[in-house]
Every structure is written in structure tokens, then in C-alpha cells.
Amino acid sequence: MGLEQRQRQWRWCVVVFMVMITITVSVSDTHTKQVSRIAFGSCSNQSAPQPIWEAVLDFHPQIFIWLGDNIYGDIKRPFKLFGRERTIGPWKNAPRFIPSSEEEMEAKYRKAKSNPGYAQLKENAEVIGTWDDHDYGLNDAGKEFHRKIINQKLLLDFLDEPQDSPRRKQAGVYASYKYGPAGRDVQIILLDTRYHRDPLGSDGTILGNSQWSWLERELKGSSAAITVIGSSIQVISNLSATVHPLFSMESWAHFPRERDRLFKLIADSKRGGVFFISGDVHFGEITRYDCAVDYPLYDVTSSGVTQSVEGVVPPFLHFLVRSVAWLTPSTMRVKGPNCRYKSCVYGQPNFGTIEIDWDSHPVTLKLKVRDENGIAVTGINTSLVELQASNSEDSVKVGHDRRHCTLEVSLPWIIRYRLTILVSITLAVLLLVFIGLVYTAITVFLKGVCKRKQE
């Protein structure tokens, strides 16, 4: 072997060695970097204005978490009460939502990814996420959806998931991430509530056997100081129990056995510092359940980046939406002076934030829902001490006495259905007034006709 060839081999060895060092350092930074600022959001229509990214950037998150409906990939057809294809009414014969083609989904993802505010966020923070129904491909869809394999690839491309990632080989987009040194580590567990989900009303499974086995390994494996579980649909709240049949919202409460299994798994894992983040419902709120484990379980719901319940009605009717939120009974919602509105529901575009003060004693957490200007509209301050299991029987007993232990389905019917009752009475009164006005008009008209005939 000549001297020149040996020199080339030596140079290649040096290059390979330097690359290996760089990769090792990079991976080490990813796992040991202390995380103290996390933002999250959901429900972002790629075709709508997205001014909220400026506020997200001003928060300076180290991580941003998508919680689903990252695009609106399916096609929403207009309301049609009459005609050949009727999408609403008792004689409905056509679906309101239909799937997009693969090319259409790709185009929508490209549009979302090219938004200047979002592009800047990707430069400044690590972006991770899961999906919900509209980026899964079809409104309210579950395991029966036939395009889920193709759409899984499109979502992972949108998230810049590496080509050799296990997420590209498994059935579903669930994933787990760990950040920070031991004692100051944060684990983020993202669930897939679509790929394996049984039909609504079946009380079957949400996660499926393979995802349940994976989740058990994650929760019973090496622990973390803080564990954030991301679910595209709400875990704790069950507003459908109190607004049915006026409205219906997906949540874990539609699958009570699955939710009980999730709570039991968390309790059996003996983990402290666990809480949920969720999206889907087009409003922000914070809910709490005191009787699942030996400390309060919180669910911070942020929805959405563009989609909101107040956004679908004219501004002069916003007071009506807020009144409905205030009248709707909720045993799980956290209410207090930190809320912008009395209901502690925020129905305009919003995003969620997690702030961790590792240097305080005890370690404190600020969980907030923020508006388009980055101002908190509801939130709680808690600590890792409060999110730990207690061996004291007295403390557990106190927890069970709190209002956050009564499920919405357990409320007396007069309270549970008060919104439906009020709306029904209002509609009945309006109908009677309308009938009275029609009757009066007809009576006046007939009297006038009779008078003219007599003349």
C-alpha cells in the first residue's frame, strides 16, 4: 500500500471519527438538555389566518407539541336539507365529511408547513406531535378508516420524522420522548387515539392491544420527574354527558372502561408528576380529577390554533356562547380568579403552555391556556410535591371529599340536563309566541276581510 493511499485512508478515518463524535454529542444534548418551557396546540386550519404563532414564538418554547387536527385534511361538504344529496336532517343520505386524496393531503401539509410563523417556530424549537381525526383523514374516524396507513406516512413527513424512526414501522403514531438530566427529566408520552379505536358508543378500545402494552412499558419503566401524557381528545372532561343531545364531543369518557384502565395504569406505575394535555374541542379549559390516583390529575385542553367555538358565530352572539359555557354543568373544570370568563372556558384561538421552575423549592409548574396575544386566559400553579402520591390516609380522604370526584354522569338529572331543559323551554316559548303572532295576524286579516264584505 502506497504512502498516498495510506494518507487518504487516515483522512477518512479522521472524518468518520469526527462525525461520530458530533453525532454522539448531539444525541447526548437531546437527552440531557433541561426543559423548562413547553408549548402545545391543536386544531389548525392550514387555509385560515394564523396570527397566533407570534405569541407562541414570544413564549420561547423549547418544545412545541401538536395534539392533532394539525391540518384539516378531510373535505367538509355544505349543509343540505333538501335535494339529491342531503347532509343533515332526519332524511340525511350523504356524509357531511369525505376523505381527501393523498395528493390533496400532501398539498395541505405543504401549505401548513410553509406558514412563515410556523416555519420560524420550527427553527427555534423542537416540534413533535400526534394526530386527531381531521389529519387522520376523516371526521370522528377510528380503526375502520381505510387510508390510515398512507396518512400516517404523511403526518410523519410533516413532523420531519427520520426515515428509520420506529414510528414509520409501527401501526399508529404513538411515541415517547425524554428530556433532561436525572431528577430534572421530563417524559412526553403521545398517544394515538385513532388508529386502533373502536366505534363510538361501543365502549371498546381506544388504544388497541399493542399500544396498551407499549404504554405500560413506558409508565412502568424508568421514571421521570414529570410525565406529560398527550391525548388528542379530552381525558378527564365529559361534557357530552351534560350537553347531549344538543351537542356531542369525543372524549375518553365515551369509553369508560378504557379511561378506568388508563387511570389504574398510572396508579399502578406509582409515578408522580403525571398530567394530561389535550385538544379537539375548539375551546380551552383545565379539568381536574381527584379520585383516579392519590394526587390530582389535571388535563389542560388547548384548542385551537385557528378553530374556535366563538369563531363560527358573529361577534354579537359571542355572549350567547359564553352563557352556554357558563350554564353547562362541569364537575371537573377548574374554576377560579385566574379565568378571563366566569365559566373558565375560552372559546377563541388559543395555545397551551407549561413552565417548570426547577430551581424553586419545591419545583413549581405553571399550566396555562393563552390567547392570541400570549395572555393567560385560564391556568393553575402547582408543584411536584402536590403531584405525588401520599401515604397519609387523611390526605387521600380529603381528596375524595372534593367536588372534582363527582363524574358528570353521576349528577342528578335536573342538574345534568339543565342546559337541554333550558333550551327546550326557550324554544317552546318562542314557538308559542310565533304561533300567537300568526294566530293574531290571521285573526286581524279575517276581521278586515269580513268588515270589507259587510261594507
Coordinates of C-alpha atoms in Angstrom, one line a residue:
M1 CA 0.0 0.0 0.0
G2 CA 1.4 3.3 -1.0
L3 CA 2.0 6.3 1.2
E4 CA -0.6 8.4 -0.6
Q5 CA -3.3 5.7 -0.2
R6 CA -2.5 5.3 3.5
Q7 CA -2.8 9.1 3.9
R8 CA -6.3 9.0 2.2
Q9 CA -7.4 6.2 4.5
W10 CA -6.1 8.1 7.5
R11 CA -8.0 11.2 6.4
W12 CA -11.2 9.2 6.0
C13 CA -10.8 7.7 9.5
V14 CA -10.4 11.1 11.0
V15 CA -13.5 12.4 9.2
V16 CA -15.6 9.3 10.3
F17 CA -14.3 9.7 13.9
M18 CA -15.2 13.4 14.0
V19 CA -18.7 12.7 12.6
M20 CA -19.2 10.0 15.2
I21 CA -18.2 12.5 18.0
T22 CA -20.6 15.1 16.6
I23 CA -23.5 12.6 16.4
T24 CA -22.7 11.4 20.0
V25 CA -22.7 14.9 21.3
S26 CA -25.9 15.8 19.5
V27 CA -27.7 12.8 20.9
S28 CA -26.4 13.5 24.4
D29 CA -27.6 17.1 24.2
T30 CA -31.0 15.9 23.1
H31 CA -31.3 13.6 26.2
T32 CA -29.7 15.8 28.8
K33 CA -30.9 19.3 27.8
Q34 CA -33.0 20.6 30.7
V35 CA -36.5 21.6 29.5
S36 CA -38.5 24.3 31.3
R37 CA -40.8 25.8 28.6
I38 CA -43.2 23.7 26.5
A39 CA -46.0 25.0 24.3
F40 CA -48.7 22.9 22.6
G41 CA -51.8 23.3 20.5
S42 CA -54.3 21.7 18.1
C43 CA -56.9 22.4 15.5
S44 CA -55.1 24.4 12.9
N45 CA -56.8 25.0 9.6
Q46 CA -54.0 25.4 7.0
S47 CA -56.2 27.8 4.9
A48 CA -57.1 30.2 7.8
P49 CA -55.0 33.1 9.1
Q50 CA -52.6 32.1 11.9
P51 CA -51.5 35.2 13.8
I52 CA -51.1 33.2 17.0
W53 CA -47.6 31.9 16.0
E54 CA -46.2 35.3 17.0
A55 CA -47.4 34.8 20.6
V56 CA -46.1 31.2 20.6
L57 CA -42.7 32.5 19.5
D58 CA -42.7 35.2 22.2
F59 CA -43.2 32.5 24.8
H60 CA -39.8 31.0 23.6
P61 CA -40.7 27.3 24.0
Q62 CA -38.0 24.7 23.8
I63 CA -40.6 22.1 22.6
F64 CA -43.9 22.5 20.7
I65 CA -46.4 19.7 20.8
W66 CA -49.1 19.1 18.2
L67 CA -52.1 17.4 19.7
G68 CA -54.0 16.7 16.5
D69 CA -56.0 18.3 13.7
N70 CA -52.7 19.8 12.7
I71 CA -54.3 20.3 9.3
Y72 CA -57.9 19.9 8.2
G73 CA -57.3 17.2 5.6
D74 CA -60.9 15.9 5.1
I75 CA -63.4 17.7 3.0
K76 CA -66.5 19.3 4.7
R77 CA -69.5 19.4 2.5
P78 CA -72.1 22.2 2.9
F79 CA -75.3 21.7 4.9
K80 CA -78.1 20.4 2.6
L81 CA -81.5 19.8 4.0
F82 CA -83.1 19.1 0.6
G83 CA -82.0 17.9 -2.8
R84 CA -80.5 14.7 -4.1
E85 CA -77.7 14.6 -1.5
R86 CA -78.9 15.6 1.9
T87 CA -76.1 16.0 4.6
I88 CA -78.4 16.9 7.5
G89 CA -81.9 16.2 8.8
P90 CA -83.8 13.0 9.6
W91 CA -83.7 12.1 5.9
K92 CA -79.9 12.6 5.6
N93 CA -78.5 10.2 2.9
A94 CA -75.0 11.6 2.3
P95 CA -71.9 12.0 4.7
R96 CA -71.0 15.5 5.7
F97 CA -67.3 14.7 5.6
I98 CA -65.4 12.8 2.9
P99 CA -61.7 11.9 2.8
S100 CA -59.2 13.8 0.6
S101 CA -56.9 12.1 -1.9
E102 CA -53.2 11.5 -1.0
E103 CA -52.2 14.4 -3.3
E104 CA -54.7 16.7 -1.6
M105 CA -53.5 15.8 1.8
E106 CA -49.8 16.4 0.8
A107 CA -50.8 19.8 -0.6
K108 CA -52.5 20.8 2.7
Y109 CA -49.5 19.7 4.7
R110 CA -47.2 21.7 2.5
K111 CA -49.3 24.8 3.0
A112 CA -49.3 24.3 6.8
K113 CA -45.6 23.8 6.8
S114 CA -44.9 26.9 4.7
N115 CA -46.7 29.3 7.1
P116 CA -44.0 31.9 8.0
G117 CA -44.8 31.9 11.7
Y118 CA -44.8 28.1 12.0
A119 CA -41.6 27.9 9.9
Q120 CA -39.9 30.2 12.4
L121 CA -41.1 28.1 15.3
K122 CA -39.6 25.0 13.8
E123 CA -36.2 26.9 13.6
N124 CA -36.4 27.8 17.3
A125 CA -38.0 24.8 18.9
E126 CA -38.2 21.1 18.6
V127 CA -41.7 20.1 17.2
I128 CA -43.3 16.8 18.0
G129 CA -46.8 15.6 17.8
T130 CA -49.7 13.2 17.3
W131 CA -52.9 13.4 15.2
D132 CA -56.6 13.6 15.7
D133 CA -59.5 12.9 13.2
H134 CA -59.1 15.6 10.6
D135 CA -55.4 15.0 10.0
Y136 CA -56.0 11.2 10.4
G137 CA -58.2 11.8 7.4
L138 CA -61.9 11.8 8.3
N139 CA -64.1 13.4 11.0
D140 CA -64.6 11.1 14.1
A141 CA -62.9 8.2 12.3
G142 CA -61.4 5.2 14.1
K143 CA -59.7 1.9 13.2
E144 CA -62.1 1.3 10.3
F145 CA -60.6 4.2 8.2
H146 CA -59.0 2.7 5.1
R147 CA -56.5 5.5 4.4
K148 CA -54.7 5.4 7.8
I149 CA -51.5 3.8 6.6
I150 CA -50.9 6.3 3.9
N151 CA -51.9 9.2 6.1
Q152 CA -49.5 8.0 8.9
K153 CA -46.6 8.5 6.5
L154 CA -47.9 12.0 5.5
L155 CA -48.1 13.1 9.2
L156 CA -44.6 11.8 10.0
D157 CA -43.3 13.6 6.9
F158 CA -44.9 16.8 8.2
L159 CA -43.2 16.3 11.6
D160 CA -39.8 15.6 9.8
E161 CA -39.7 12.2 11.5
P162 CA -36.5 10.3 10.5
Q163 CA -36.9 7.7 7.8
D164 CA -35.5 5.0 10.1
S165 CA -37.8 6.0 13.0
P166 CA -39.8 3.2 14.7
R167 CA -42.9 5.3 14.2
R168 CA -42.7 4.6 10.5
K169 CA -42.8 0.9 11.1
Q170 CA -45.5 0.5 13.8
A171 CA -49.3 0.6 13.5
G172 CA -50.1 4.1 14.8
V173 CA -48.2 7.3 15.6
Y174 CA -47.8 6.9 19.4
A175 CA -44.3 7.9 20.7
S176 CA -42.4 8.8 23.8
Y177 CA -39.6 11.4 24.4
K178 CA -37.4 12.1 27.4
Y179 CA -35.5 15.3 28.1
G180 CA -33.3 16.5 30.8
P181 CA -30.8 15.1 33.4
A182 CA -31.9 12.6 36.1
G183 CA -34.0 14.3 38.7
R184 CA -34.9 17.1 36.3
D185 CA -36.2 15.0 33.5
V186 CA -39.5 15.3 31.5
Q187 CA -41.1 12.5 29.7
I188 CA -43.6 13.3 27.0
I189 CA -45.9 10.4 26.0
L190 CA -48.0 11.0 22.9
L191 CA -51.0 8.7 22.4
D192 CA -52.7 7.7 19.2
T193 CA -56.4 7.8 19.8
R194 CA -57.4 7.0 16.2
Y195 CA -55.6 4.1 14.6
H196 CA -56.9 1.3 16.9
R197 CA -60.1 3.0 18.2
D198 CA -63.4 1.0 18.2
P199 CA -66.6 2.8 17.1
L200 CA -68.1 5.5 19.3
G201 CA -70.6 4.0 21.7
S202 CA -69.1 0.6 21.7
D203 CA -67.2 1.0 25.0
G204 CA -64.5 -0.9 23.2
T205 CA -60.8 0.1 23.0
I206 CA -59.2 3.4 22.1
L207 CA -55.5 2.4 22.1
G208 CA -55.6 -1.3 21.0
N209 CA -53.5 -4.1 22.5
S210 CA -50.1 -3.2 21.0
Q211 CA -50.3 0.5 22.2
W212 CA -51.5 -0.6 25.6
S213 CA -48.5 -2.9 26.0
W214 CA -46.2 -0.1 24.9
L215 CA -47.8 2.4 27.3
E216 CA -47.5 0.0 30.2
R217 CA -43.7 -0.4 29.4
E218 CA -43.3 3.3 29.3
L219 CA -45.1 4.1 32.5
K220 CA -43.6 1.2 34.5
G221 CA -40.1 1.6 33.1
S222 CA -37.6 4.2 34.2
S223 CA -39.4 7.0 35.8
A224 CA -39.2 10.8 35.2
A225 CA -39.7 13.8 37.5
I226 CA -42.6 15.0 35.3
T227 CA -44.7 12.9 32.8
V228 CA -46.8 14.7 30.3
I229 CA -49.3 12.5 28.5
G230 CA -50.7 14.0 25.3
S231 CA -54.1 12.8 24.1
S232 CA -55.8 14.3 21.0
I233 CA -59.2 14.0 22.8
Q234 CA -60.0 15.1 26.4
V235 CA -59.2 12.5 29.1
I236 CA -61.0 13.9 32.1
S237 CA -63.8 16.1 30.9
N238 CA -67.1 14.5 29.8
L239 CA -69.2 17.4 28.6
S240 CA -71.2 15.2 26.3
A241 CA -72.9 13.8 29.4
T242 CA -74.3 17.3 30.1
V243 CA -74.9 18.7 26.7
H244 CA -76.5 15.7 25.0
P245 CA -78.5 15.7 22.8
L246 CA -77.7 19.3 21.8
F247 CA -74.1 18.6 21.1
S248 CA -71.7 15.7 21.2
M249 CA -67.9 15.8 21.8
E250 CA -65.5 12.9 21.6
S251 CA -63.6 12.1 24.8
W252 CA -62.2 9.2 26.8
A253 CA -65.5 9.3 28.8
H254 CA -67.2 7.6 25.8
F255 CA -65.1 4.6 26.6
P256 CA -65.3 4.4 30.4
R257 CA -63.5 1.1 30.7
E258 CA -60.6 2.4 28.7
R259 CA -60.4 5.5 30.9
D260 CA -60.6 3.5 34.1
R261 CA -57.8 1.3 32.7
L262 CA -55.6 4.3 32.0
F263 CA -56.1 5.7 35.5
K264 CA -55.4 2.3 37.0
L265 CA -52.2 2.0 35.0
I266 CA -51.0 5.4 36.2
A267 CA -51.8 4.4 39.8
D268 CA -50.1 1.0 39.5
S269 CA -47.0 2.6 38.0
K270 CA -46.5 4.6 41.2
R271 CA -45.5 7.6 39.2
G272 CA -45.8 11.1 40.4
G273 CA -45.8 14.3 38.4
V274 CA -48.3 13.0 35.8
F275 CA -50.7 15.2 34.0
F276 CA -52.5 15.3 30.6
I277 CA -52.7 17.8 27.7
S278 CA -55.4 17.5 25.0
G279 CA -57.2 19.3 22.2
D280 CA -60.1 18.6 19.8
V281 CA -63.0 20.6 21.2
H282 CA -62.3 24.1 19.8
F283 CA -62.0 25.8 23.2
G284 CA -59.6 25.9 26.1
E285 CA -60.1 24.8 29.7
I286 CA -58.4 23.0 32.5
T287 CA -60.0 20.0 34.2
R288 CA -59.1 18.0 37.3
Y289 CA -60.0 14.6 38.8
D290 CA -59.1 13.8 42.4
C291 CA -60.2 10.2 42.6
A292 CA -58.1 8.5 40.0
V293 CA -54.8 8.3 41.8
D294 CA -53.5 9.6 45.1
Y295 CA -53.0 13.1 43.8
P296 CA -54.9 15.4 41.5
L297 CA -54.8 14.6 37.8
Y298 CA -55.0 17.6 35.5
D299 CA -56.0 17.8 31.9
V300 CA -55.0 21.1 30.1
T301 CA -57.1 21.4 26.9
S302 CA -55.9 23.8 24.2
S303 CA -58.0 24.1 21.1
G304 CA -57.5 25.6 18.7
V305 CA -54.8 27.5 16.8
T306 CA -57.4 28.7 14.3
Q307 CA -60.6 26.8 15.1
S308 CA -62.8 28.1 17.9
V309 CA -66.4 27.8 19.0
E310 CA -66.8 31.6 19.0
G311 CA -65.3 31.8 15.5
V312 CA -68.3 30.1 13.9
V313 CA -70.8 32.7 15.1
P314 CA -71.0 36.5 14.6
P315 CA -69.3 38.6 17.3
F316 CA -72.6 39.9 18.6
L317 CA -73.5 36.3 19.5
H318 CA -70.3 35.6 21.5
F319 CA -72.1 36.4 24.7
L320 CA -74.5 33.6 23.9
V321 CA -71.7 31.1 23.5
R322 CA -70.2 32.2 26.8
S323 CA -73.6 32.0 28.5
V324 CA -74.0 28.4 27.3
A325 CA -70.5 27.6 28.6
W326 CA -71.4 29.1 32.0
L327 CA -74.7 27.2 32.2
T328 CA -73.2 23.9 31.2
P329 CA -72.5 21.9 34.4
S330 CA -69.0 20.6 34.7
T331 CA -67.8 18.9 37.9
M332 CA -64.2 18.6 36.6
R333 CA -63.5 22.1 35.3
V334 CA -61.0 24.1 37.4
K335 CA -62.6 27.4 38.2
G336 CA -61.0 30.4 39.9
P337 CA -60.0 34.0 39.7
N338 CA -57.3 33.3 37.0
C339 CA -60.0 32.9 34.3
R340 CA -60.9 35.6 31.8
Y341 CA -64.6 34.5 31.8
K342 CA -66.7 33.2 34.6
S343 CA -67.2 29.8 33.0
C344 CA -63.4 29.3 32.8
V345 CA -63.8 28.3 29.2
Y346 CA -62.1 30.2 26.5
G347 CA -63.7 29.9 23.1
Q348 CA -61.3 31.9 20.9
P349 CA -58.0 30.8 19.3
N350 CA -55.5 29.7 22.0
F351 CA -52.4 27.7 22.8
G352 CA -51.2 25.9 25.9
T353 CA -48.0 26.4 27.9
I354 CA -46.1 24.5 30.6
E355 CA -43.5 26.4 32.6
I356 CA -41.3 24.5 35.0
D357 CA -39.2 26.2 37.7
W358 CA -36.6 23.6 38.5
D359 CA -34.7 25.9 40.9
S360 CA -37.7 26.6 43.2
H361 CA -38.2 24.6 46.3
P362 CA -40.4 22.7 45.7
V363 CA -40.3 22.6 41.9
T364 CA -43.3 24.5 40.6
L365 CA -45.3 24.2 37.4
K366 CA -47.4 26.8 35.7
L367 CA -50.0 25.3 33.4
K368 CA -51.8 27.9 31.2
V369 CA -54.1 28.4 28.3
R370 CA -53.1 31.6 26.4
D371 CA -54.9 33.8 23.8
E372 CA -53.6 35.1 20.5
N373 CA -51.6 37.8 22.4
G374 CA -50.0 35.3 24.7
I375 CA -52.0 36.4 27.7
A376 CA -53.2 33.7 30.1
V377 CA -57.0 33.2 30.0
T378 CA -57.1 30.3 32.5
G379 CA -54.4 28.5 34.4
I380 CA -53.1 26.8 37.5
N381 CA -49.9 26.9 39.6
T382 CA -49.0 23.7 41.2
S383 CA -45.8 21.9 42.4
L384 CA -44.3 18.5 42.1
V385 CA -45.0 17.9 45.8
E386 CA -48.7 18.3 45.2
L387 CA -48.4 15.8 42.3
Q388 CA -47.0 13.0 44.3
A389 CA -48.8 10.0 46.0
S390 CA -49.2 10.4 49.7
N391 CA -49.0 7.6 52.2
S392 CA -51.3 9.6 54.5
E393 CA -54.8 8.1 54.7
D394 CA -56.1 11.5 55.8
S395 CA -54.8 13.3 52.7
V396 CA -56.4 10.7 50.4
K397 CA -59.7 11.1 52.3
V398 CA -59.6 14.8 51.9
G399 CA -59.1 14.4 48.2
H400 CA -62.1 12.2 47.9
D401 CA -64.3 14.8 49.5
R402 CA -63.6 17.4 46.8
R403 CA -66.0 18.4 44.1
H404 CA -63.6 17.0 41.5
C405 CA -64.5 13.5 42.4
T406 CA -68.1 13.5 41.1
L407 CA -68.3 12.5 37.4
E408 CA -70.7 14.4 35.2
V409 CA -72.7 11.2 34.6
S410 CA -73.4 10.9 38.3
L411 CA -75.1 14.4 38.6
P412 CA -78.8 14.5 39.4
W413 CA -80.7 14.6 36.1
I414 CA -82.2 18.1 36.8
I415 CA -78.6 19.5 37.0
R416 CA -77.1 17.2 34.4
Y417 CA -79.6 18.2 31.7
R418 CA -80.3 21.8 32.8
L419 CA -78.9 23.2 29.6
T420 CA -81.1 20.9 27.5
I421 CA -84.1 21.7 29.6
L422 CA -83.5 25.5 29.4
V423 CA -83.0 25.4 25.6
S424 CA -86.2 23.2 25.2
I425 CA -88.2 25.7 27.3
T426 CA -86.8 28.6 25.4
L427 CA -87.7 27.0 22.1
A428 CA -91.2 26.1 23.3
V429 CA -91.8 29.7 24.4
L430 CA -90.6 31.0 21.1
L431 CA -92.8 28.6 19.3
L432 CA -95.8 29.6 21.3
V433 CA -95.0 33.3 20.7
F434 CA -94.7 32.6 16.9
I435 CA -98.0 30.6 16.9
G436 CA -99.6 33.5 18.8
L437 CA -98.3 36.1 16.3
V438 CA -99.5 34.0 13.4
Y439 CA -102.9 33.5 15.0
T440 CA -103.2 37.2 15.7
A441 CA -102.2 38.1 12.2
I442 CA -104.7 35.7 10.7
T443 CA -107.5 36.9 13.1
V444 CA -106.8 40.6 12.2
F445 CA -106.8 39.7 8.5
L446 CA -110.1 37.7 8.6
K447 CA -111.7 40.5 10.6
G448 CA -110.6 43.0 7.9
V449 CA -112.0 40.8 5.1
C450 CA -115.3 40.4 6.9
K451 CA -115.6 44.1 7.5
R452 CA -115.0 44.9 3.8
K453 CA -117.6 42.4 2.8
Q454 CA -120.2 43.9 5.2
E455 CA -119.5 47.3 3.7

